[in-house]
Short mmCIF file of C-alpha atoms and ligand atoms in Angstrom, two decimals:
data_model
loop_
_atom_site.label_atom_id
_atom_site.label_comp_id
_atom_site.label_asym_id
_atom_site.label_seq_id
_atom_site.Cartn_x
_atom_site.Cartn_y
_atom_site.Cartn_z
CA MET A 1 -19.59 -7.75 27.32
CA GLY A 2 -20.82 -11.19 25.82
CA THR A 3 -19.71 -14.54 25.85
CA VAL A 4 -19.66 -18.03 23.50
CA THR A 5 -19.51 -21.51 24.59
CA LEU A 6 -17.69 -23.63 22.69
CA ILE A 7 -18.55 -27.57 23.42
CA ASN A 8 -16.02 -30.54 22.52
CA ASN A 9 -18.08 -33.00 21.21
CA GLU A 10 -15.68 -35.72 21.65
CA THR A 11 -15.60 -35.46 25.59
CA GLY A 12 -18.63 -33.33 25.97
CA GLU A 13 -16.59 -30.37 27.90
CA LYS A 14 -17.83 -26.74 27.56
CA PHE A 15 -15.38 -23.66 27.30
CA GLU A 16 -16.80 -19.87 27.83
CA PHE A 17 -15.06 -17.12 26.06
CA ASN A 18 -15.36 -13.64 26.23
CA LEU A 19 -16.84 -11.19 23.26
CA ILE A 20 -14.84 -8.20 22.16
CA ASP A 21 -17.08 -5.32 21.06
CA CYS A 22 -14.98 -3.73 18.18
CA THR A 23 -15.73 0.03 17.87
CA ARG A 24 -16.83 -0.41 14.06
CA GLY A 25 -17.94 -4.42 12.60
CA PRO A 26 -18.38 -7.50 13.84
CA LYS A 27 -17.26 -8.97 17.36
CA ALA A 28 -14.40 -10.67 18.00
CA ILE A 29 -14.06 -14.22 20.45
CA ASP A 30 -11.12 -13.62 22.65
CA PHE A 31 -9.17 -16.49 21.75
CA SER A 32 -5.62 -15.44 23.56
CA LYS A 33 -6.12 -18.19 25.89
CA LEU A 34 -8.03 -21.12 23.60
CA PHE A 35 -4.83 -23.47 24.06
CA GLU A 36 -4.41 -22.76 27.48
CA THR A 37 -8.27 -23.37 28.22
CA THR A 38 -9.01 -26.37 26.37
CA GLY A 39 -5.40 -28.15 24.81
CA ILE A 40 -6.87 -27.19 21.43
CA PHE A 41 -5.75 -24.37 19.28
CA SER A 42 -7.61 -23.19 15.77
CA TYR A 43 -6.36 -23.54 12.35
CA ASP A 44 -6.85 -20.65 9.87
CA PRO A 45 -4.75 -20.48 6.94
CA GLY A 46 -4.31 -16.84 5.81
CA TYR A 47 -5.56 -15.68 8.79
CA GLY A 48 -9.10 -14.92 7.21
CA SER A 49 -10.83 -15.45 10.71
CA THR A 50 -8.14 -14.16 12.92
CA ALA A 51 -7.13 -10.83 14.27
CA GLY A 52 -3.55 -10.59 15.03
CA CYS A 53 -3.82 -6.98 17.00
CA GLN A 54 -6.24 -4.28 18.20
CA SER A 55 -5.78 -1.02 16.15
CA THR A 56 -7.32 2.10 15.56
CA ILE A 57 -5.86 3.53 12.46
CA SER A 58 -8.24 2.34 9.74
CA TYR A 59 -11.07 0.52 9.34
CA ILE A 60 -12.57 -1.36 6.60
CA ASN A 61 -16.27 -2.84 6.12
CA GLY A 62 -15.87 -5.05 3.29
CA LYS A 63 -19.77 -5.61 2.75
CA GLU A 64 -20.30 -2.03 2.34
CA GLY A 65 -16.99 -1.19 0.45
CA GLN A 66 -16.32 1.24 3.33
CA LEU A 67 -12.56 2.48 4.42
CA LEU A 68 -12.04 4.77 6.92
CA TYR A 69 -8.61 6.29 8.12
CA LYS A 70 -8.82 7.35 11.86
CA GLY A 71 -12.66 7.17 11.79
CA GLN A 72 -12.91 9.36 8.56
CA PRO A 73 -14.35 7.88 5.14
CA ILE A 74 -11.59 7.55 2.49
CA GLN A 75 -13.58 9.65 -0.02
CA GLU A 76 -14.02 12.74 2.49
CA ILE A 77 -10.45 12.54 3.35
CA VAL A 78 -8.91 12.59 0.29
CA GLU A 79 -11.05 15.65 -1.04
CA LYS A 80 -10.15 17.78 2.47
CA TYR A 81 -6.15 16.54 2.81
CA SER A 82 -3.37 16.36 0.59
CA PHE A 83 -1.22 12.91 1.10
CA THR A 84 1.38 14.81 3.43
CA ASP A 85 -1.82 15.98 5.52
CA ILE A 86 -3.03 12.39 5.44
CA ALA A 87 0.53 11.39 6.55
CA LYS A 88 0.40 13.36 9.87
CA LEU A 89 -3.13 12.56 10.71
CA LEU A 90 -2.01 8.93 10.57
CA ILE A 91 1.46 8.82 12.25
CA THR A 92 0.29 11.71 15.14
CA GLY A 93 -3.58 10.98 15.32
CA GLU A 94 -3.94 14.31 14.36
CA ALA A 95 -4.24 16.50 10.56
CA PRO A 96 -2.77 19.78 10.26
CA LYS A 97 -5.41 22.24 11.58
CA ASN A 98 -4.64 25.00 8.99
CA LYS A 99 -2.27 25.70 6.11
CA GLU A 100 0.37 26.72 8.12
CA GLU A 101 0.64 23.64 9.78
CA SER A 102 0.01 21.29 6.89
CA GLU A 103 3.12 23.64 4.61
CA GLU A 104 5.06 23.17 8.12
CA PHE A 105 4.76 19.58 7.95
CA ASP A 106 5.56 19.10 4.24
CA LEU A 107 8.58 21.52 4.61
CA GLU A 108 9.69 19.45 7.66
CA LEU A 109 9.86 16.28 5.13
CA ARG A 110 11.38 18.10 2.33
CA HIS A 111 14.29 18.90 4.71
CA ARG A 112 14.44 15.39 5.67
CA SER A 113 14.30 13.99 1.87
CA PHE A 114 18.24 14.25 1.56
CA LEU A 115 20.22 10.72 1.92
CA HIS A 116 23.49 10.22 3.51
CA GLU A 117 26.08 9.95 0.91
CA GLY A 118 27.63 6.78 1.99
CA LEU A 119 23.92 5.61 1.66
CA ILE A 120 23.72 6.29 -2.02
CA ASN A 121 27.17 4.32 -2.72
CA ILE A 122 24.66 1.10 -1.90
CA PHE A 123 23.04 1.62 -5.40
CA SER A 124 26.24 1.06 -7.11
CA ALA A 125 26.41 -2.49 -5.84
CA PHE A 126 23.00 -3.20 -7.79
CA PRO A 127 23.33 -4.53 -11.18
CA ASP A 128 21.47 -2.57 -14.36
CA ASN A 129 17.79 -3.76 -14.83
CA ALA A 130 17.51 -4.63 -11.17
CA HIS A 131 13.87 -4.27 -10.05
CA PRO A 132 13.27 -1.21 -8.24
CA MET A 133 11.53 -3.07 -5.36
CA ALA A 134 14.75 -5.22 -4.52
CA ASN A 135 16.95 -2.05 -4.70
CA LEU A 136 14.32 -0.03 -2.30
CA SER A 137 13.90 -2.86 0.27
CA SER A 138 17.96 -3.24 0.66
CA ALA A 139 18.06 0.68 0.56
CA VAL A 140 15.49 0.73 3.28
CA ALA A 141 17.05 -2.08 5.83
CA ALA A 142 20.60 -0.18 5.17
CA LEU A 143 18.95 2.96 5.85
CA SER A 144 18.86 1.51 9.66
CA THR A 145 22.44 1.47 9.93
CA PHE A 146 22.45 5.12 9.05
CA HIS A 147 19.94 6.34 12.00
CA PHE A 148 20.60 3.43 14.34
CA ASP A 149 19.53 5.38 17.14
CA HIS A 150 15.79 4.09 16.12
CA LYS A 151 16.32 0.68 17.69
CA ASP A 152 14.98 1.74 21.14
CA MET A 153 12.68 4.58 20.87
CA GLU A 154 11.32 5.80 24.44
CA HIS A 155 9.31 9.18 23.58
CA GLU A 156 7.10 10.34 21.50
CA GLY A 157 9.71 12.66 19.83
CA ASP A 158 11.57 9.46 19.11
CA TYR A 159 8.73 7.87 17.18
CA GLN A 160 7.92 10.77 15.03
CA THR A 161 11.32 11.31 14.05
CA MET A 162 11.84 7.95 12.85
CA ALA A 163 8.57 8.26 10.94
CA ARG A 164 8.88 11.55 9.54
CA ARG A 165 12.57 10.26 8.26
CA ILE A 166 11.59 7.41 6.15
CA ILE A 167 8.34 9.11 4.80
CA ALA A 168 10.60 11.93 3.87
CA LYS A 169 13.33 9.80 2.04
CA ILE A 170 11.19 7.14 0.86
CA THR A 171 10.58 9.56 -2.48
CA THR A 172 14.32 9.91 -2.74
CA LEU A 173 14.96 6.27 -2.51
CA VAL A 174 12.30 5.19 -4.79
CA ALA A 175 13.64 7.97 -7.17
CA PHE A 176 17.35 6.80 -6.66
CA SER A 177 16.17 2.93 -7.01
CA TYR A 178 14.70 3.74 -10.53
CA ARG A 179 17.12 5.61 -12.05
CA ASN A 180 19.79 3.08 -10.83
CA SER A 181 18.12 0.30 -12.80
CA VAL A 182 18.16 2.41 -15.90
CA GLY A 183 21.87 3.75 -15.60
CA ALA A 184 20.82 7.38 -15.03
CA PRO A 185 22.37 10.05 -12.76
CA PHE A 186 20.97 10.84 -9.58
CA ILE A 187 18.75 13.94 -9.33
CA TYR A 188 18.94 15.13 -5.51
CA PRO A 189 15.97 16.58 -3.66
CA ASP A 190 14.81 20.53 -4.31
CA ILE A 191 13.49 21.61 -0.99
CA SER A 192 11.85 24.59 -2.89
CA LEU A 193 9.31 21.96 -4.24
CA SER A 194 6.48 20.49 -2.51
CA TYR A 195 6.70 16.45 -1.55
CA VAL A 196 4.85 15.29 -4.44
CA GLU A 197 6.36 17.50 -6.68
CA ASN A 198 9.98 17.10 -5.75
CA PHE A 199 9.05 13.38 -6.34
CA LEU A 200 8.37 13.95 -9.80
CA TYR A 201 11.25 16.27 -10.64
CA MET A 202 13.97 13.94 -9.05
CA LEU A 203 12.52 10.86 -11.45
CA ARG A 204 12.26 13.58 -14.61
CA ALA A 205 14.71 16.12 -14.51
CA TYR A 206 18.33 16.07 -16.24
CA PRO A 207 21.58 16.33 -14.65
CA SER A 208 21.41 20.42 -14.70
CA GLY A 209 18.01 20.19 -13.05
CA ARG A 210 16.38 21.28 -15.81
CA LEU A 211 13.30 19.15 -16.62
CA LYS A 212 13.05 18.95 -20.21
CA TYR A 213 14.26 21.74 -23.21
CA THR A 214 11.98 22.23 -26.20
CA ARG A 215 11.88 24.91 -28.58
CA SER A 216 8.91 26.28 -26.93
CA GLY A 217 10.50 26.42 -23.72
CA GLU A 218 10.86 24.27 -20.52
CA THR A 219 8.34 21.84 -19.68
CA THR A 220 7.25 21.59 -16.19
CA ILE A 221 5.32 19.60 -13.98
CA THR A 222 1.71 20.48 -13.88
CA PRO A 223 -0.37 21.19 -10.74
CA LEU A 224 -2.94 18.27 -12.30
CA GLU A 225 -0.23 16.01 -12.33
CA VAL A 226 0.97 16.92 -8.80
CA GLN A 227 -2.83 16.59 -7.73
CA ALA A 228 -2.99 13.31 -8.96
CA LEU A 229 -0.20 11.37 -7.76
CA ASP A 230 -1.06 13.18 -4.13
CA ARG A 231 -4.54 11.42 -4.82
CA ILE A 232 -2.97 8.32 -5.86
CA PHE A 233 -0.74 8.43 -2.51
CA SER A 234 -3.42 9.21 -0.08
CA LEU A 235 -5.72 6.31 -1.59
CA HIS A 236 -2.78 3.84 -0.46
CA ALA A 237 -2.09 5.26 2.61
CA ASP A 238 -3.34 2.81 5.34
CA HIS A 239 -5.56 -0.78 4.97
CA GLY A 240 -5.94 -2.73 7.74
CA GLN A 241 -3.93 -5.72 8.43
CA ASN A 242 -3.11 -6.78 4.43
CA ALA A 243 -0.19 -8.95 4.26
CA SER A 244 2.52 -6.26 4.18
CA THR A 245 1.16 -4.48 7.08
CA THR A 246 0.82 -7.55 9.07
CA THR A 247 4.63 -8.75 7.78
CA VAL A 248 6.07 -5.18 9.27
CA ARG A 249 4.47 -6.06 12.64
CA ASN A 250 5.08 -9.58 12.87
CA VAL A 251 8.81 -8.40 11.93
CA ALA A 252 8.90 -5.36 14.54
CA SER A 253 7.17 -7.92 17.08
CA THR A 254 10.84 -9.57 17.63
CA GLY A 255 12.35 -6.06 18.61
CA VAL A 256 14.17 -5.06 15.10
CA HIS A 257 15.02 -1.91 14.18
CA PRO A 258 11.77 -0.18 12.50
CA TYR A 259 13.28 0.15 9.35
CA ALA A 260 13.97 -3.65 9.06
CA ALA A 261 10.50 -4.48 9.72
CA ILE A 262 9.32 -1.62 6.66
CA SER A 263 11.96 -3.27 4.67
CA ALA A 264 10.66 -6.79 5.14
CA GLY A 265 7.14 -5.50 4.64
CA ILE A 266 8.13 -3.67 1.19
CA ASN A 267 9.15 -7.18 0.09
CA ALA A 268 6.09 -8.74 1.30
CA LEU A 269 4.27 -5.96 -0.88
CA TRP A 270 6.15 -6.65 -4.15
CA GLY A 271 4.19 -9.96 -4.65
CA PRO A 272 1.85 -10.18 -7.70
CA ALA A 273 -1.13 -10.96 -5.01
CA HIS A 274 -0.64 -7.88 -3.23
CA GLY A 275 1.03 -4.68 -4.45
CA GLY A 276 2.75 -6.33 -7.38
CA ALA A 277 -0.58 -6.59 -9.19
CA ASN A 278 -0.50 -2.84 -10.34
CA GLU A 279 2.32 -3.92 -12.51
CA LYS A 280 0.56 -7.10 -13.57
CA VAL A 281 -2.54 -5.40 -14.61
CA LEU A 282 -0.93 -3.29 -17.27
CA ASP A 283 0.99 -6.49 -18.50
CA GLN A 284 -2.43 -8.01 -18.55
CA LEU A 285 -3.94 -5.29 -20.76
CA ARG A 286 -1.02 -5.27 -22.95
CA GLU A 287 -1.33 -8.71 -23.47
CA ILE A 288 -5.22 -8.57 -24.39
CA GLY A 289 -4.28 -5.85 -26.73
CA ASP A 290 -7.59 -5.44 -28.17
CA VAL A 291 -11.05 -4.74 -26.58
CA LYS A 292 -12.29 -7.66 -29.13
CA ASN A 293 -10.04 -9.82 -27.24
CA VAL A 294 -11.63 -9.31 -23.41
CA GLY A 295 -14.04 -12.01 -23.79
CA LYS A 296 -11.58 -14.82 -24.96
CA PHE A 297 -9.22 -13.79 -22.12
CA ILE A 298 -12.39 -13.72 -19.55
CA GLU A 299 -12.88 -17.15 -20.60
CA ARG A 300 -8.98 -18.09 -19.88
CA VAL A 301 -9.38 -16.67 -16.00
CA LYS A 302 -12.59 -18.79 -15.67
CA ASP A 303 -10.91 -21.99 -16.76
CA LYS A 304 -9.79 -23.58 -13.77
CA SER A 305 -7.55 -25.82 -15.29
CA ASP A 306 -5.31 -23.13 -16.16
CA PRO A 307 -4.27 -21.39 -12.35
CA PHE A 308 -4.75 -17.80 -13.86
CA ARG A 309 -6.33 -14.60 -12.28
CA LEU A 310 -7.65 -11.43 -13.68
CA MET A 311 -4.88 -9.19 -12.05
CA GLY A 312 -6.34 -6.07 -10.12
CA PHE A 313 -9.71 -8.09 -9.18
CA GLY A 314 -10.92 -9.83 -6.13
CA HIS A 315 -10.21 -8.65 -2.39
CA ARG A 316 -9.92 -10.67 0.84
CA VAL A 317 -11.98 -8.26 2.55
CA TYR A 318 -14.00 -6.27 -0.09
CA LYS A 319 -16.96 -8.41 -1.16
CA SER A 320 -18.23 -5.20 -3.17
CA TYR A 321 -16.57 -2.22 -4.93
CA ASP A 322 -13.25 -1.40 -3.53
CA PRO A 323 -13.97 2.79 -2.44
CA ARG A 324 -10.10 2.94 -3.49
CA ALA A 325 -10.91 1.55 -6.83
CA LYS A 326 -13.99 3.82 -6.98
CA ALA A 327 -11.81 7.07 -6.41
CA ILE A 328 -9.37 5.93 -8.96
CA LYS A 329 -11.69 5.18 -11.66
CA THR A 330 -13.38 8.47 -11.02
CA LEU A 331 -9.88 10.18 -11.23
CA LYS A 332 -9.07 8.51 -14.26
CA ASP A 333 -12.01 9.80 -16.08
CA GLU A 334 -11.48 13.41 -14.52
CA LEU A 335 -7.85 13.41 -15.95
CA HIS A 336 -9.05 12.47 -18.98
CA LYS A 337 -11.46 15.53 -19.38
CA LYS A 338 -8.81 17.93 -17.95
CA GLY A 339 -6.52 17.01 -20.83
CA ILE A 340 -3.83 14.47 -19.06
CA THR A 341 -3.08 12.23 -22.50
CA MET A 342 -4.22 8.33 -21.52
CA ASP A 343 -3.88 5.51 -23.32
CA THR A 344 -7.38 5.03 -24.56
CA LYS A 345 -6.94 1.63 -25.90
CA LEU A 346 -5.53 0.34 -22.54
CA SER A 347 -8.35 2.24 -20.72
CA ASP A 348 -11.21 0.64 -22.81
CA ILE A 349 -9.94 -2.78 -22.60
CA ALA A 350 -10.19 -2.18 -18.81
CA GLU A 351 -13.46 -0.83 -18.54
CA LYS A 352 -14.52 -3.57 -20.93
CA LEU A 353 -13.24 -6.22 -18.99
CA GLU A 354 -14.83 -4.68 -15.95
CA GLU A 355 -18.27 -4.91 -17.61
CA VAL A 356 -17.93 -8.43 -19.05
CA ALA A 357 -16.68 -9.58 -15.61
CA LEU A 358 -19.12 -7.99 -13.54
CA SER A 359 -22.12 -9.54 -15.35
CA ASP A 360 -20.30 -12.83 -15.22
CA ASP A 361 -21.83 -15.31 -12.71
CA TYR A 362 -18.19 -16.55 -12.21
CA PHE A 363 -17.45 -13.27 -10.84
CA LYS A 364 -20.91 -12.36 -9.66
CA GLN A 365 -20.58 -15.46 -7.23
CA ARG A 366 -17.26 -15.20 -5.92
CA ASN A 367 -18.10 -11.43 -5.31
CA LEU A 368 -15.08 -10.44 -7.41
CA TYR A 369 -14.86 -6.71 -8.11
CA PRO A 370 -11.95 -4.09 -9.47
CA ASN A 371 -9.28 -3.07 -6.57
CA VAL A 372 -7.20 -0.59 -6.06
CA ASP A 373 -4.72 -1.77 -8.64
CA PHE A 374 -7.07 -2.56 -11.59
CA TYR A 375 -7.31 1.16 -12.85
CA SER A 376 -4.26 3.11 -11.00
CA GLY A 377 -1.79 1.78 -13.72
CA ILE A 378 -3.67 3.80 -16.56
CA ILE A 379 -2.90 7.01 -14.47
CA LEU A 380 0.56 6.17 -13.61
CA SER A 381 1.53 5.68 -17.26
CA ALA A 382 -0.31 8.82 -18.40
CA LEU A 383 1.68 10.72 -15.93
CA LYS A 384 5.03 8.99 -17.32
CA ILE A 385 5.61 6.63 -14.64
CA PRO A 386 7.45 3.95 -15.90
CA VAL A 387 5.93 0.23 -15.05
CA GLN A 388 8.64 -1.22 -12.66
CA LEU A 389 7.73 1.93 -10.69
CA PHE A 390 3.84 1.18 -10.12
CA THR A 391 4.82 -0.94 -6.78
CA PRO A 392 7.37 1.22 -5.41
CA ILE A 393 4.45 3.96 -6.13
CA PHE A 394 2.26 2.02 -3.41
CA VAL A 395 5.35 1.88 -0.90
CA ILE A 396 5.58 5.50 -0.91
CA GLY A 397 1.77 5.73 -0.57
CA ARG A 398 1.67 2.86 2.25
CA MET A 399 4.47 4.51 4.41
CA PRO A 400 2.81 6.44 6.69
CA GLY A 401 0.07 3.55 7.43
CA TRP A 402 3.18 1.31 8.30
CA CYS A 403 4.90 3.81 10.13
CA ALA A 404 1.65 4.40 12.62
CA GLN A 405 1.08 0.57 12.54
CA VAL A 406 4.95 -0.15 13.87
CA ILE A 407 4.23 2.85 16.13
CA GLU A 408 1.09 1.37 17.55
CA HIS A 409 2.66 -2.20 17.82
CA MET A 410 5.94 -0.63 19.67
CA LYS A 411 3.83 1.40 22.30
CA ASN A 412 1.85 -1.40 23.14
CA PRO A 413 3.15 -2.79 26.34
CA HIS A 414 0.84 -6.24 25.83
CA ALA A 415 1.99 -6.95 22.29
CA ARG A 416 3.72 -10.21 22.26
CA ILE A 417 6.02 -11.80 19.49
CA THR A 418 3.87 -13.73 16.51
CA ARG A 419 4.55 -17.07 17.31
CA PRO A 420 1.55 -19.07 15.77
CA ARG A 421 1.47 -22.90 15.78
CA GLN A 422 1.10 -25.27 13.03
CA VAL A 423 -1.24 -28.67 12.28
CA TYR A 424 1.78 -30.97 11.93
CA LEU A 425 1.05 -33.76 9.50
CA GLY A 426 4.28 -35.35 9.03
CA LYS A 427 6.01 -38.55 10.04
N1 CMC B 501 -9.62 -13.63 -11.14
C1 CMC B 501 -10.01 -15.02 -10.97
N2 CMC B 501 -10.54 -15.85 -10.17
C2 CMC B 501 -10.73 -14.85 -8.73
C3 CMC B 501 -9.42 -13.67 -8.77
C4 CMC B 501 -9.03 -13.26 -9.56
N3 CMC B 501 -8.60 -12.06 -9.64
N4 CMC B 501 -9.55 -13.59 -7.31
C5 CMC B 501 -10.02 -14.34 -6.50
N5 CMC B 501 -10.48 -15.63 -7.81
C6 CMC B 501 -11.42 -16.75 -7.17
C7 CMC B 501 -10.65 -17.68 -6.92
O1 CMC B 501 -10.28 -18.60 -8.11
C8 CMC B 501 -11.35 -18.49 -5.72
O2 CMC B 501 -12.23 -19.49 -6.68
P1 CMC B 501 -12.60 -20.78 -6.22
O3 CMC B 501 -13.45 -20.52 -4.88
O4 CMC B 501 -13.63 -21.47 -6.95
O5 CMC B 501 -11.34 -21.50 -5.94
C9 CMC B 501 -12.38 -17.55 -5.26
O6 CMC B 501 -12.25 -16.43 -6.20
C10 CMC B 501 -11.84 -16.77 -3.69
O7 CMC B 501 -10.18 -16.59 -3.90
P2 CMC B 501 -8.86 -16.71 -2.88
O8 CMC B 501 -7.89 -16.99 -3.46
O9 CMC B 501 -9.68 -17.41 -2.01
O10 CMC B 501 -9.54 -15.16 -2.57
P3 CMC B 501 -8.42 -14.43 -1.61
O11 CMC B 501 -8.95 -13.74 -0.58
O12 CMC B 501 -7.23 -15.66 -0.75
O13 CMC B 501 -7.57 -13.74 -2.33
C11 CMC B 501 -6.69 -12.36 -3.76
C12 CMC B 501 -7.48 -12.39 -2.38
C13 CMC B 501 -6.48 -10.51 -3.79
C14 CMC B 501 -5.31 -12.44 -3.59
C15 CMC B 501 -6.95 -12.32 -4.95
O14 CMC B 501 -8.58 -11.99 -5.31
C16 CMC B 501 -6.13 -12.45 -6.06
O15 CMC B 501 -5.39 -13.07 -6.53
N6 CMC B 501 -6.28 -11.31 -6.92
C17 CMC B 501 -5.50 -11.01 -7.88
C18 CMC B 501 -4.10 -10.15 -7.32
C19 CMC B 501 -4.73 -8.70 -7.07
O16 CMC B 501 -5.23 -7.87 -7.74
N7 CMC B 501 -4.01 -8.30 -5.65
C20 CMC B 501 -4.39 -7.09 -5.44
C21 CMC B 501 -5.39 -6.97 -3.96
S1 CMC B 501 -5.72 -5.59 -3.78
C22 CMC B 501 -4.08 -4.72 -3.13
C23 CMC B 501 -3.82 -4.66 -2.03
O17 CMC B 501 -4.19 -4.09 -1.02
O18 CMC B 501 -3.02 -5.77 -1.59
#
């Protein structure tokens, strides 16, 4: 283990701090005793240089554009596993070993996907047209009242039940939040359908349980649609200590119910700088309207007198292409080739935006590349998912990650309440 020496140039005092060897990536200085040792604290708004925890769940190498879940590259993992397999990997540390284990876990989630009838009543309190993210965070907070026993967990089984319950119910909560927001009756889960198919069913079906009736017969949910949504969920499953995951950990650090911490994470994700960007990307593409307007739009983004950003571009950690964005762009092209109807006009505008931005000095100098939210909306629209559900879809994808992170935090006997300091400049 190395050390670093900090010299106070005002007093000449020297202080030594240990370096922590991370298993991957740069070393960290252990500043946990910085204030006690030196009487000085650090200032790092936005925590760009600060680690708040130790973790084994996911790893990002921003320079190389690399993302690992439990040590495995995202590109390999999404080829090998379904979303529910990845959920199991994240919350238990082990992916299902075979098809039987995989199906067993998916089936367990299906059985747990029903909501308590009392919880369903909460939706009637929300006005029409409420954003599903607002409904969702409230409903997840309310879920803690129905499963209050998860407040104090001791055994591995307790953590697993807590995580599996919310991973299972989040699809139902998202579907109900949406249907409530458009005044449509709720469609209960159908446990004969897989996790992802069931979600699409709860969104799309008529009260009779039918999906759609046409002269040529009932339309179904196609395996290609299920595969596409599965891939989108998988690519969102965990992502280090981003703003919402940090929120989940910070709120959990006070000792609250884990679902209260996750509800706070949902609110943090909603913002347009974070998970809310996917909704805004589509708004921007529609506003641009035509590839011929791309140049003018990019000029507006670059104009610093107008604090206006190109949504779906840039990232705090990635300073090269976000590997999730790469996978989503490939998926978009594959789905188009396989016959899923895309809005080619929006897709062309997005590709032109990327082309113009990546060859422009403004974007090059700042290392701004498309992020996960840039192309996902085009695929979600092709799956007939309404725009206001884009961020709730991110919630479903991120749920296994939040659960794994909250479990990691709760099991850590050395975890402390989050309590940063401030640089006081007042009277
Ligand atoms: N469009 C135009 N300029 C940008 C953008 C953008 N999307 N992103 C960053 N910049 C500029 C910014 O103006 C600044 O320029 P200057 O140095 O001249 O002041 C520079 O790049 C650095 O920006 P920053 O705000 O210091 O970067 P950050 O690391 O604090 O912010 C970000 C990261 C994701 C919030 C930001 O890139 C952004 O607002 N992007 C658009 C919203 C978005 O797509 N969010 C989704 C993120 S990925 C999904 C997720 O995991 O949340």
